[in-house]
CSV table of C-alpha atoms in Angstrom, one decimal:
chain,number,residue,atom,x,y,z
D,1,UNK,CA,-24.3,-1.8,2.2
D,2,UNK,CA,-25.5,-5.1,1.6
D,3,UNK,CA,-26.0,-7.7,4.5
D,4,UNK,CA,-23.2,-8.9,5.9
D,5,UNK,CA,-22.3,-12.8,5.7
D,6,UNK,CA,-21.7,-14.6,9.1
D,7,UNK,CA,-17.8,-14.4,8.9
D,8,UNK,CA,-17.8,-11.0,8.0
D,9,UNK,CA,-16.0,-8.3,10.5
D,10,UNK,CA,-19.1,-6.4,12.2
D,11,UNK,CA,-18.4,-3.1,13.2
D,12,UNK,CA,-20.8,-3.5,16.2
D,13,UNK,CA,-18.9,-6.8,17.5
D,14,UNK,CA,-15.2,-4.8,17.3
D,15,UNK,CA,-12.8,-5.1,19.9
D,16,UNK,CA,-12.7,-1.7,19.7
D,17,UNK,CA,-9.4,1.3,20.2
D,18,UNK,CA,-6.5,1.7,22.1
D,19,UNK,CA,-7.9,5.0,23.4
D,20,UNK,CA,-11.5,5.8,24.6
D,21,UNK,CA,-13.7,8.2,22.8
D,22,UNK,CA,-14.4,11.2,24.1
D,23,UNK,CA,-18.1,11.2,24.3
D,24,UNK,CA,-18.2,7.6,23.2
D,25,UNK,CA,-17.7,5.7,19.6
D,26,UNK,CA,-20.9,6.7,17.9
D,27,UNK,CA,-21.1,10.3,17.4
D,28,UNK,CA,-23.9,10.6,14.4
D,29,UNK,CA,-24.8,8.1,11.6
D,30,UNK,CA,-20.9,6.6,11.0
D,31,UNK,CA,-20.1,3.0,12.2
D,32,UNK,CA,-16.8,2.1,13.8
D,33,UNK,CA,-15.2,1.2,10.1
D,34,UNK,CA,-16.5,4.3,8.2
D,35,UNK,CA,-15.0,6.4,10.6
D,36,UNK,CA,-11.5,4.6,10.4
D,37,UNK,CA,-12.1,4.9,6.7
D,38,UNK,CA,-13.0,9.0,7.0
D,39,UNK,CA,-9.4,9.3,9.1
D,40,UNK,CA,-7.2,7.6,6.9
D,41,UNK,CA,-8.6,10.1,3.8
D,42,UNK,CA,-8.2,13.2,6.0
D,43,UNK,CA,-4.8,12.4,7.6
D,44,UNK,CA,-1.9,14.2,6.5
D,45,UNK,CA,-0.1,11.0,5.4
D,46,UNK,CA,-2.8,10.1,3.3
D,47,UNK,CA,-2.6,13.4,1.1
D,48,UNK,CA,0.9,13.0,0.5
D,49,UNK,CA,1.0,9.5,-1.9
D,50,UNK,CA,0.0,11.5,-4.5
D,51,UNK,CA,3.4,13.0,-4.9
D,52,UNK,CA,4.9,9.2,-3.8
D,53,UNK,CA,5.8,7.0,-6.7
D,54,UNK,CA,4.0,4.0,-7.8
D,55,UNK,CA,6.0,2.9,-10.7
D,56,UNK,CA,7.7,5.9,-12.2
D,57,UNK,CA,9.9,8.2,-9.7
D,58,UNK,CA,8.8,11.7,-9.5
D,59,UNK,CA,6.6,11.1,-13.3
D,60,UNK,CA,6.5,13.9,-15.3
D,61,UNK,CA,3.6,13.1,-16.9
D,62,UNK,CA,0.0,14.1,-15.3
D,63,UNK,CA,-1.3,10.8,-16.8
D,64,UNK,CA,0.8,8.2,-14.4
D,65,UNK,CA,0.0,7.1,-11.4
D,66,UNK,CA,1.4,7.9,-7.8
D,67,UNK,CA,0.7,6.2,-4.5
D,68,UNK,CA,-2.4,8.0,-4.0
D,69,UNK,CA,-4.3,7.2,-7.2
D,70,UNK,CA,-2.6,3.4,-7.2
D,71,UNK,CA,-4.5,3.3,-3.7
D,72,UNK,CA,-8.1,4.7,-4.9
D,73,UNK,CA,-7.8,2.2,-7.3
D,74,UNK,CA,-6.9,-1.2,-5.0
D,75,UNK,CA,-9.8,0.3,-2.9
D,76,UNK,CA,-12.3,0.4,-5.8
D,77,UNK,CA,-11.9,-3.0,-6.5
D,78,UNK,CA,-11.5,-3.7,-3.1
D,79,UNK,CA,-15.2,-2.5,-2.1
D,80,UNK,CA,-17.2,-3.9,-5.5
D,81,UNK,CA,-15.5,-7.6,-4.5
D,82,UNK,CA,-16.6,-7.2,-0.6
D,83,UNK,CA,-19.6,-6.0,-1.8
D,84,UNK,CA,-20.1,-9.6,-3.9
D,85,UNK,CA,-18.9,-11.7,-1.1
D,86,UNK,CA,-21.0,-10.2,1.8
D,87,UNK,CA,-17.8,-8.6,3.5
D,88,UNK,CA,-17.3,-5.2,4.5
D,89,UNK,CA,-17.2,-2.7,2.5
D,90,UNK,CA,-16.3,-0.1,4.7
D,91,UNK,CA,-13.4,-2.1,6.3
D,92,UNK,CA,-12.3,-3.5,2.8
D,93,UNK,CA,-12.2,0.3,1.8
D,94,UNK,CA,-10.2,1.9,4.8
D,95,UNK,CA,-7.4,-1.2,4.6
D,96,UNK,CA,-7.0,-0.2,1.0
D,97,UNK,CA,-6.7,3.1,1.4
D,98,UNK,CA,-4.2,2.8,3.9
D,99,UNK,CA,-2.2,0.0,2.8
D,100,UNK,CA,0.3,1.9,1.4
D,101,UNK,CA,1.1,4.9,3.8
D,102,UNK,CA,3.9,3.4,5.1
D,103,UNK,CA,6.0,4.0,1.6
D,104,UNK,CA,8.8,6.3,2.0
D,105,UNK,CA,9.6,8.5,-1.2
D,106,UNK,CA,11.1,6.7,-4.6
D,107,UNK,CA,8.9,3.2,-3.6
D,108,UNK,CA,10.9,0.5,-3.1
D,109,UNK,CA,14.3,2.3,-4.0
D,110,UNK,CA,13.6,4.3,-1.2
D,111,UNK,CA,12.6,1.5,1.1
D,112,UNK,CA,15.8,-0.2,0.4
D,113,UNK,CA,17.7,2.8,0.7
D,114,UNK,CA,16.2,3.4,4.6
D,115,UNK,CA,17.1,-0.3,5.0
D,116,UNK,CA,20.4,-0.5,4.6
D,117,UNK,CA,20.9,2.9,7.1
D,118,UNK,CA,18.9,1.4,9.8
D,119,UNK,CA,21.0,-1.7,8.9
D,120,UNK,CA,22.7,-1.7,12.9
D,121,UNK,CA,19.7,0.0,14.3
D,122,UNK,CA,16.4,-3.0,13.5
D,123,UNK,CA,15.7,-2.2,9.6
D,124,UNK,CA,12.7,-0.2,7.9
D,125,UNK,CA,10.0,-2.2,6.7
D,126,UNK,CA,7.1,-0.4,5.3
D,127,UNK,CA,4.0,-2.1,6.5
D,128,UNK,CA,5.3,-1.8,9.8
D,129,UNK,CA,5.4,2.0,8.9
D,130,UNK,CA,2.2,1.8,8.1
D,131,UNK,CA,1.7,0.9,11.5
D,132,UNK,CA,3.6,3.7,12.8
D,133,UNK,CA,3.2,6.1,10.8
D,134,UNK,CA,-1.0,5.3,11.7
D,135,UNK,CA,-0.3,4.6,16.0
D,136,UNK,CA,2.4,7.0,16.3
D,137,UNK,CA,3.2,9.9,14.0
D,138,UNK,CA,-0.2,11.2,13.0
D,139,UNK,CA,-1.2,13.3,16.1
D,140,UNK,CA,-4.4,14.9,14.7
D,141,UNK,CA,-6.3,14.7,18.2
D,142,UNK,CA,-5.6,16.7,21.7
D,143,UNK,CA,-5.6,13.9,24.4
D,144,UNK,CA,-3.8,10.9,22.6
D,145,UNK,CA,-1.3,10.2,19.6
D,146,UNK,CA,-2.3,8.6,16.3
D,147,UNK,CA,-5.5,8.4,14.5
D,148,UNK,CA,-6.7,5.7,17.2
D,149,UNK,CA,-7.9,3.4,14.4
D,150,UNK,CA,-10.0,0.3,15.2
D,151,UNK,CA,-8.1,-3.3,16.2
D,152,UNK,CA,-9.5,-4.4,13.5
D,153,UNK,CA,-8.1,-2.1,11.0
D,154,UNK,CA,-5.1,-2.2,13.0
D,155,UNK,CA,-4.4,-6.1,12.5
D,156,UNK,CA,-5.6,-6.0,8.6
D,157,UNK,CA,-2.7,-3.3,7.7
D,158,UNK,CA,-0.3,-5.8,10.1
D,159,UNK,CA,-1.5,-9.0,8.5
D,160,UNK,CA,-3.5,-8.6,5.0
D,161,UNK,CA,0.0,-10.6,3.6
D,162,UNK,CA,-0.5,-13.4,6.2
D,163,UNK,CA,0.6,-14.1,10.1
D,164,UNK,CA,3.8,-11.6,10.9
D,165,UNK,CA,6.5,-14.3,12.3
D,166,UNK,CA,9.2,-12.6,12.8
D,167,UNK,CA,7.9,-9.0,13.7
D,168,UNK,CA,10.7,-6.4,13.2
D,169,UNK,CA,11.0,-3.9,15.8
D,170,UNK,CA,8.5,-1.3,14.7
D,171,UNK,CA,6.1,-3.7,14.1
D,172,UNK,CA,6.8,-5.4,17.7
D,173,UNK,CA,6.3,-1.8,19.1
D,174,UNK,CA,2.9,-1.4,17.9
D,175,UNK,CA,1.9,-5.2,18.8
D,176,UNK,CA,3.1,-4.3,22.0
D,177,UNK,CA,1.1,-1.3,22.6
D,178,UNK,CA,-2.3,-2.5,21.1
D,179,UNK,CA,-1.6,-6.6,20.9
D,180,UNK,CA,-2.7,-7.6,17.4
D,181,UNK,CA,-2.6,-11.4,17.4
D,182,UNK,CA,0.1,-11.8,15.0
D,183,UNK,CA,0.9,-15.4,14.8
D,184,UNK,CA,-3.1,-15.8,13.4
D,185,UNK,CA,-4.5,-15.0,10.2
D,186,UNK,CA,-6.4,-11.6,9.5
D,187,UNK,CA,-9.8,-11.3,8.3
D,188,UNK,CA,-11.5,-11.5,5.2
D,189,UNK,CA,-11.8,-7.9,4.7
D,190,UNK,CA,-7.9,-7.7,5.0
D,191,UNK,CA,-7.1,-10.7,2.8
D,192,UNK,CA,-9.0,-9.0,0.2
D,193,UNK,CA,-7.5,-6.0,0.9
D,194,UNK,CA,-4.2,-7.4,-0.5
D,195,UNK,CA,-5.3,-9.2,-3.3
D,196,UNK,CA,-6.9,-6.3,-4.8
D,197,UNK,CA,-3.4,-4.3,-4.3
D,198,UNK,CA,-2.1,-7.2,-6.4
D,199,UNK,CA,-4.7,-7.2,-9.3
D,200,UNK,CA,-4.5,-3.2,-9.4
D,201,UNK,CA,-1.0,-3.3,-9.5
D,202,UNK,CA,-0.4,-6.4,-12.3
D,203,UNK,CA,-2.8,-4.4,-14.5
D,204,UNK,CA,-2.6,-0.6,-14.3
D,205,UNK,CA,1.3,-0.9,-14.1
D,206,UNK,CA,1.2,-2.5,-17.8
D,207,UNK,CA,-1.3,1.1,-18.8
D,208,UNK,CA,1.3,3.0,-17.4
D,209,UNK,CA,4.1,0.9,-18.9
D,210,UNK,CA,2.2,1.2,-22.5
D,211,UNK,CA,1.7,5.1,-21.9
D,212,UNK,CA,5.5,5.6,-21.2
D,213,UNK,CA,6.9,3.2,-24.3
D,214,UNK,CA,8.4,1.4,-21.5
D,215,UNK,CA,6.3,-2.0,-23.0
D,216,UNK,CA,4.8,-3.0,-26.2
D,217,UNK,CA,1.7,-4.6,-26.5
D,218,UNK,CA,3.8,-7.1,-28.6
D,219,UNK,CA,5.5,-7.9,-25.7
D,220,UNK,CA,2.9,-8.0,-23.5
D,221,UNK,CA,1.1,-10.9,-25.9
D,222,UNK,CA,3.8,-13.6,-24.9
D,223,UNK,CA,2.3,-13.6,-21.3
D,224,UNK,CA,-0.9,-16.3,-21.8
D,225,UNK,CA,-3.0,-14.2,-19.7
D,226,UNK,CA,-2.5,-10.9,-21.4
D,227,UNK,CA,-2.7,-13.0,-25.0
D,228,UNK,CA,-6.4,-14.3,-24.0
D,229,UNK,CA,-7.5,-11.3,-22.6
D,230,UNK,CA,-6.3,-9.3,-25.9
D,231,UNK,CA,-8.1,-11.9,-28.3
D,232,UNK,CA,-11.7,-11.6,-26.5
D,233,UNK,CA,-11.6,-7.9,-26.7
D,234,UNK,CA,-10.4,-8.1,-30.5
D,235,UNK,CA,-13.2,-10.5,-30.9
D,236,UNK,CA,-15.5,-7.7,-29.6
D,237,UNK,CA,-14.2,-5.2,-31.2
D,238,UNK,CA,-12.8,-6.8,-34.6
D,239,UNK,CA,-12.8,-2.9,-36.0
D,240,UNK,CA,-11.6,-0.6,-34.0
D,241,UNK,CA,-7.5,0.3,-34.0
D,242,UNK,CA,-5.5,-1.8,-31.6
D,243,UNK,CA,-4.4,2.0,-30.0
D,244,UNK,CA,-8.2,2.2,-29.2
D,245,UNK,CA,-8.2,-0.9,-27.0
D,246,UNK,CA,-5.3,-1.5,-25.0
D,247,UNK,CA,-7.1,0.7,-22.1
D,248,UNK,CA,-10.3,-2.0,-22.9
D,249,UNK,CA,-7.0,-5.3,-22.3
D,250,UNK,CA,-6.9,-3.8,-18.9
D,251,UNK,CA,-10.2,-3.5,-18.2
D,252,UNK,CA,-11.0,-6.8,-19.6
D,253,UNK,CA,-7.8,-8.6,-17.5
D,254,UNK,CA,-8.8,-6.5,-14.0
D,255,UNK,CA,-12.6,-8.4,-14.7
D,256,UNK,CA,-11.3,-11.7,-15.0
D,257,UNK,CA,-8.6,-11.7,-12.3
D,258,UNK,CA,-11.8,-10.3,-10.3
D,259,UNK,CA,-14.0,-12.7,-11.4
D,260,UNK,CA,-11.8,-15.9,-10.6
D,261,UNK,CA,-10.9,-14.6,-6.7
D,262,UNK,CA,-14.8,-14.1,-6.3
D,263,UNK,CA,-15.6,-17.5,-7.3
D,264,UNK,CA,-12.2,-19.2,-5.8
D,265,UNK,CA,-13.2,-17.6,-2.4
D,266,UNK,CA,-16.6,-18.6,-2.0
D,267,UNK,CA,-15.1,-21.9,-2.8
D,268,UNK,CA,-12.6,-21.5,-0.1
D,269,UNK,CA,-15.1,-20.6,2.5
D,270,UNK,CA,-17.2,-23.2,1.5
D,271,UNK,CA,-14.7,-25.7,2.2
D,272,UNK,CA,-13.3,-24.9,5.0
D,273,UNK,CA,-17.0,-24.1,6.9
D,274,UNK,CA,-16.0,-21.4,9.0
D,275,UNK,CA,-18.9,-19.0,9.8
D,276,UNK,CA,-17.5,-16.6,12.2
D,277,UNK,CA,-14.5,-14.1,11.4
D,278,UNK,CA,-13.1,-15.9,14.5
D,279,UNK,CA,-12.9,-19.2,12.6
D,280,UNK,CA,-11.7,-17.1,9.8
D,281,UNK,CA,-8.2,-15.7,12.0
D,282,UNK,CA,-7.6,-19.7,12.5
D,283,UNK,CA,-8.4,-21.1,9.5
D,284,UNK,CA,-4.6,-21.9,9.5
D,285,UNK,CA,-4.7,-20.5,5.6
D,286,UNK,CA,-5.3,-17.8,3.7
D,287,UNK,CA,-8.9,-18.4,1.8
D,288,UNK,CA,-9.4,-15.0,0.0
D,289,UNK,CA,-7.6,-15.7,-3.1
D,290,UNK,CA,-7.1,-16.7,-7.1
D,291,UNK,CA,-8.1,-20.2,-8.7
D,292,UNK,CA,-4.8,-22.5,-8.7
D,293,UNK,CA,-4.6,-21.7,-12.4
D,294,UNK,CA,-5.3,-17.7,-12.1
D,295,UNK,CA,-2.6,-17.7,-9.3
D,296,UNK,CA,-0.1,-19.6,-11.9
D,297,UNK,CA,-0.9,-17.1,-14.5
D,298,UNK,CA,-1.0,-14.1,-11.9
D,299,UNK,CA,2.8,-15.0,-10.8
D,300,UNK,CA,3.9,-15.7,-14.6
D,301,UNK,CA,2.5,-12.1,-15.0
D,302,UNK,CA,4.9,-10.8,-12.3
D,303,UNK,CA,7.5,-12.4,-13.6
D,304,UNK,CA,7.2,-10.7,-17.2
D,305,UNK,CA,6.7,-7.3,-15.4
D,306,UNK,CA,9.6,-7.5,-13.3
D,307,UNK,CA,11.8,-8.6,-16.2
D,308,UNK,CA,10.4,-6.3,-18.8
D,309,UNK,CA,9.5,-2.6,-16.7
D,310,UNK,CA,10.6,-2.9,-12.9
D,311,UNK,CA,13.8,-3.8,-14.1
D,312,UNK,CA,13.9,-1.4,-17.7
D,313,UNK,CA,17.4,0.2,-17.7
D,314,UNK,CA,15.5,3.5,-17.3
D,315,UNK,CA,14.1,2.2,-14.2
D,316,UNK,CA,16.7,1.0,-12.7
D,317,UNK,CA,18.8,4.3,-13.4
D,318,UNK,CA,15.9,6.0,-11.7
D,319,UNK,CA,15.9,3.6,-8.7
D,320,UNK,CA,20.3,4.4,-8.1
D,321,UNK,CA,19.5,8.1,-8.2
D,322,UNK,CA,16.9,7.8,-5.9
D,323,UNK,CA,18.6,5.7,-3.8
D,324,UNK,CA,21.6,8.2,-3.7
D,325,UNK,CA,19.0,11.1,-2.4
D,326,UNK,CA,18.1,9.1,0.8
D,327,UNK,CA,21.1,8.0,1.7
D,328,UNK,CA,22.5,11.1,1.5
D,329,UNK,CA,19.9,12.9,3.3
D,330,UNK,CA,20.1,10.4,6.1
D,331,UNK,CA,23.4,11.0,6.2
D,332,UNK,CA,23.5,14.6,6.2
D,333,UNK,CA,20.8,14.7,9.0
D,334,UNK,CA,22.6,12.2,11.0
D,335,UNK,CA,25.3,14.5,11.2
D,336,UNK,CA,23.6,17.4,11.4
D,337,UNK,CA,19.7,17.5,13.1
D,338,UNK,CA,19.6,21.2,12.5
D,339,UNK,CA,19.2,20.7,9.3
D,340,UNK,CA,15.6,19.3,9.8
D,341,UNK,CA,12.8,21.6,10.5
D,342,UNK,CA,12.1,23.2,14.3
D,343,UNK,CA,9.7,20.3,15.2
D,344,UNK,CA,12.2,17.3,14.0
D,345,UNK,CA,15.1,19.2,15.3
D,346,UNK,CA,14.6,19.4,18.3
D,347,UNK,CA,13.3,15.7,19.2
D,348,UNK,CA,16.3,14.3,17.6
D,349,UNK,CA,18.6,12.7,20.7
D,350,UNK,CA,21.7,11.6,20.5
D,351,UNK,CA,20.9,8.1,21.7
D,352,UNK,CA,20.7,5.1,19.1
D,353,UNK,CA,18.8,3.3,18.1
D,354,UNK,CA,16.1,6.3,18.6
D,355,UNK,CA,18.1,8.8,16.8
D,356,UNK,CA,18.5,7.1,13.3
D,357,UNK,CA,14.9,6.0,13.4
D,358,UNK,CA,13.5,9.3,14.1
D,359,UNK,CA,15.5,10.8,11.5
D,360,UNK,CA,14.0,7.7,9.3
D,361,UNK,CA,10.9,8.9,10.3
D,362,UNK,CA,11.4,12.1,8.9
D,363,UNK,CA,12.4,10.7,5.5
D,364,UNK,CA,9.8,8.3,5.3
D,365,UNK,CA,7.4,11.0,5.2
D,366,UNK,CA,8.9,12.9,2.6
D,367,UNK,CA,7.0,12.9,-1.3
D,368,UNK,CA,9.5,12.4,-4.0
D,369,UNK,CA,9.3,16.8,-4.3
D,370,UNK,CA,10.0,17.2,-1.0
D,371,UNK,CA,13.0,14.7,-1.0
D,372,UNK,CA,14.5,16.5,-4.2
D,373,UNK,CA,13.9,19.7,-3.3
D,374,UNK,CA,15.9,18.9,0.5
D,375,UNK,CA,18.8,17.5,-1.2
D,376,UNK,CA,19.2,20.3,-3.3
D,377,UNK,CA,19.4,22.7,-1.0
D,378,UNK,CA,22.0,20.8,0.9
D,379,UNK,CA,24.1,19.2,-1.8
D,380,UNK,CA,23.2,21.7,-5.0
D,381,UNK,CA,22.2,20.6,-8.2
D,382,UNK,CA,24.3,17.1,-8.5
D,383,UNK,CA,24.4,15.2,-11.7
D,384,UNK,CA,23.8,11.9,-11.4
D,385,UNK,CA,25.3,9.0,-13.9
C-alpha cells in the first residue's frame, strides 16, 4: 500500500468496534480495515448479490451483471483511485464491497415494493439495510451479533452519500447502538467509495444495455460525453469494426470520468487545507468528487440512461412483475409466519412494528431465485401481464 496522506483514515488511529476482540484486534499480519474488508467477502450476505439484480431482473444471460460483479467492479476502481490520492485502499475496498448489501431482490423494484409495505410501520431504505443487515443480521461469531465492523466502516456505508438528516428508523437504530456522527460528513475513503459506484454504474450499465439490444450505440452518441469518448477511440483505432470497440468506449469513458475526480479532488483538498480526516468529517462539503463540467456531463448521462434503459418498456414490465412477487410474499407471510423457514418462524411476534420488519428482513435477504422460487410454491406458476 502506498503511504498514506495526512487526511487519510489510519487503521492504527480507529475508534475502533462496538464489541471487544477476543484476544485483542491484531491477530497476525491484517490491519483493522483488511480485516473489515475479509468479513464483508466471507459473509453470507455478501455471496448472495450475485444472484441480486443490477440492471436486468433475474438475467438470463451469464454475460450481465448482478449485485455481486457490479460491486467487484465499484471496488476496483475504488482501490486504483485511493491508491492515487494517498487514501486507503483497504477501507476504500471494504466500503465498496459492501455498499450494496443492503439491496433486497429485483433492485430498486424490490426496494420500492418493501417500502410501500412498511409504509405504517417506518419504511425500508436500503443503505440503512446495509447497516442492519452488517450490525444485526449476520451472526457469524459466538459471543456477539453482526460482523462487528470498524466505526469507521460503519459511518462510510451510513454516510458515503453525505450527512444522514433525517435518519429513518433502522438507520436511528444502529446510530443508536454504535453512534456514527451523522449530521458530519464521512471520510475520504467513503466519499470515494460512492463516486466509484456512480462511474461503475454510468458505464458498465450502457455494456450491458449494448449486450441486451436494449441501446444502440447510435443512441448512445447524442450524449456529448459518450460522443467524445467514441471519436478518440475511432481516432485510435480508425480500422477496426465499430462491434470491436464499443467494450474499448467504456473503457475509455471509466478513464476519463477517473481521471477528472483524481484531479478535481486534489484540487478540493487543496483548497479547503484540511490535513486530518477529522478536518475532513467537517469540511461542511463533500470534496471527493467530478470537475464542475464532468459532474454536468455525469448527470446529463443519467438522464439519457434513465430515459432510454431504466425506463425501456421491457424494464419497466420486469420492475411490475417483480414488484408483484414481494408484495405478495409479504403479504402471504404476514398472514401466515409458518410459511417462513424454522429459524424465521419462530421469531416472528405478533407485535408491530417488529413483526412486518422482521418479515422484511426475511425478504430483503432473498436473491431474485430464491424470491421466485418462494412465490411459486405458494401462489403456483402465475402469469403475469
Amino acid at each position: 500500500m502506498t503511504r498514506l496522506a495526512s487526511y487519510a483514515s489510519h487503521p492504527g488511529h480507529s475508534r475502533g468496534r462496538l464489541h471487544a476482540e477476543p484476544g485483542g484486534e491484531i491477530r497476525g499480519p491484517r490491519d483493522m480495515f483488511q480485516r473489515d474488508r475479509d468479513r464483508i467477502i466471507h459473509s453470507i450476505s455478501f455471496r448472495r448479490l450475485r444472484h441480486k439484480t443490477q440492471v436486468f431482473v433475474s438475467p438470463d444471460g451469464d454475460h450481465f451483471r448482478v449485485r455481486l460483479t457490479h460491486s467487484l467492479e465499484v471496488a476496483q476502481i475504488g482501490r486504483t483511485t485511493a491508491r492515487t490520492l494517498g487514501l486507503n485502499e483497504d477501507l476504500t475496498e471494504a466500503l465498496c464491497l459492501a455498499h450494496d448489501i443492503g439491496h433486497p431482490p429485483f433492485g430498486h423494484a424490490g426496494e420500492d415494493a418493501l417500502e410501500a409495505a412498511l409504509d405504517e410501520q417506518g419504511g425500508f431504505d436500503h443503505n440503512a439495510h446495509t447497516l442492519r443487515t452488517l450490525m444485526q443480521l449476520e451472526s457469524p461469531y459466538p459471543l456477539f451479533r453482526g460482523l462487528n465492523l470498524s466505526w469507521e466502516m460503519l459511518e462510510g456505508l451510513a454516510k458515503h452519500n453525505g450527512p444522514v438528516d433525517h435518519p429513518g428508523w433502522a438507520m436511528r437504530e444502529v446510530d443508536a447502538l454504535f453512534p456514527l456522527d451523522l449530521s458530519s460528513h464521512a471520510s475520504l475513503e467513503a466519499q470515494l467509495a460512492a463516486i466509484s459506484d456512480d462511474i461503475a454504474y454510468d458505464n458498465h450499465d450502457i455494456d450491458d444495455g449494448l449486450r441486451a439490444g436494449l441501446l444502440t450505440l447510435d443512441q448512445l452518441l447524442a450524449v456529448p460525453l459518450v460522443k467524445m469518448s467514441w471519436d478518440r477511440v475511432r481516432a485510435r483505432y480508425p480500422d477496426v469494426p465499430e462491434d470491436r470497440l464499443l467494450r474499448e468506449l467504456v473503457r475509455e469513458q471509466i478513464g476519463v470520468m477517473a481521471n477528472d475526480l483524481i484531479a478535481a479532488t486534489r484540487a478540493n483538498i487543496a483548497q479547503s487545507g484540511v490535513e486530518t480526516v477529522e478536518e475532513v468529517r467537517q469540511a461542511g462539503r463533500a470534496l471527493v468528487g467530478f470537475s464542475p463540467e464532468m459532474a454536468a456531463q455525469e448527470r446529463e448521462l443519467k438522464r439519457f440512461m434513465y430515459a432510454t434503459l431504466y425506463h425501456h418498456p421491457e424494464q419497466l414490465a420486469a420492475a411490475a412483475r417483480a414488484r408483484v412477487i414481494v408484495t405478495d410474499l409479504f403479504r402471504a407471510y404476514h398472514e401466515r409466519p409458518d410459511l417462513m423457514p424454522p429459524e424465521w418462524r419462530d421469531d416472528c411476534v405478533r407485535e408491530e412494528p417488529r413483526r412486518s420488519r422482521h418479515i422484511a428482513d426475511f425478504i430483503a435477504g432473498m436473491t431474485d431465485r430464491y424470491a421466485e422460487k418462494r412465490h411459486a410454491e405458494i401462489f403456483g406458476e402465475v402469469t403475469f401481464a
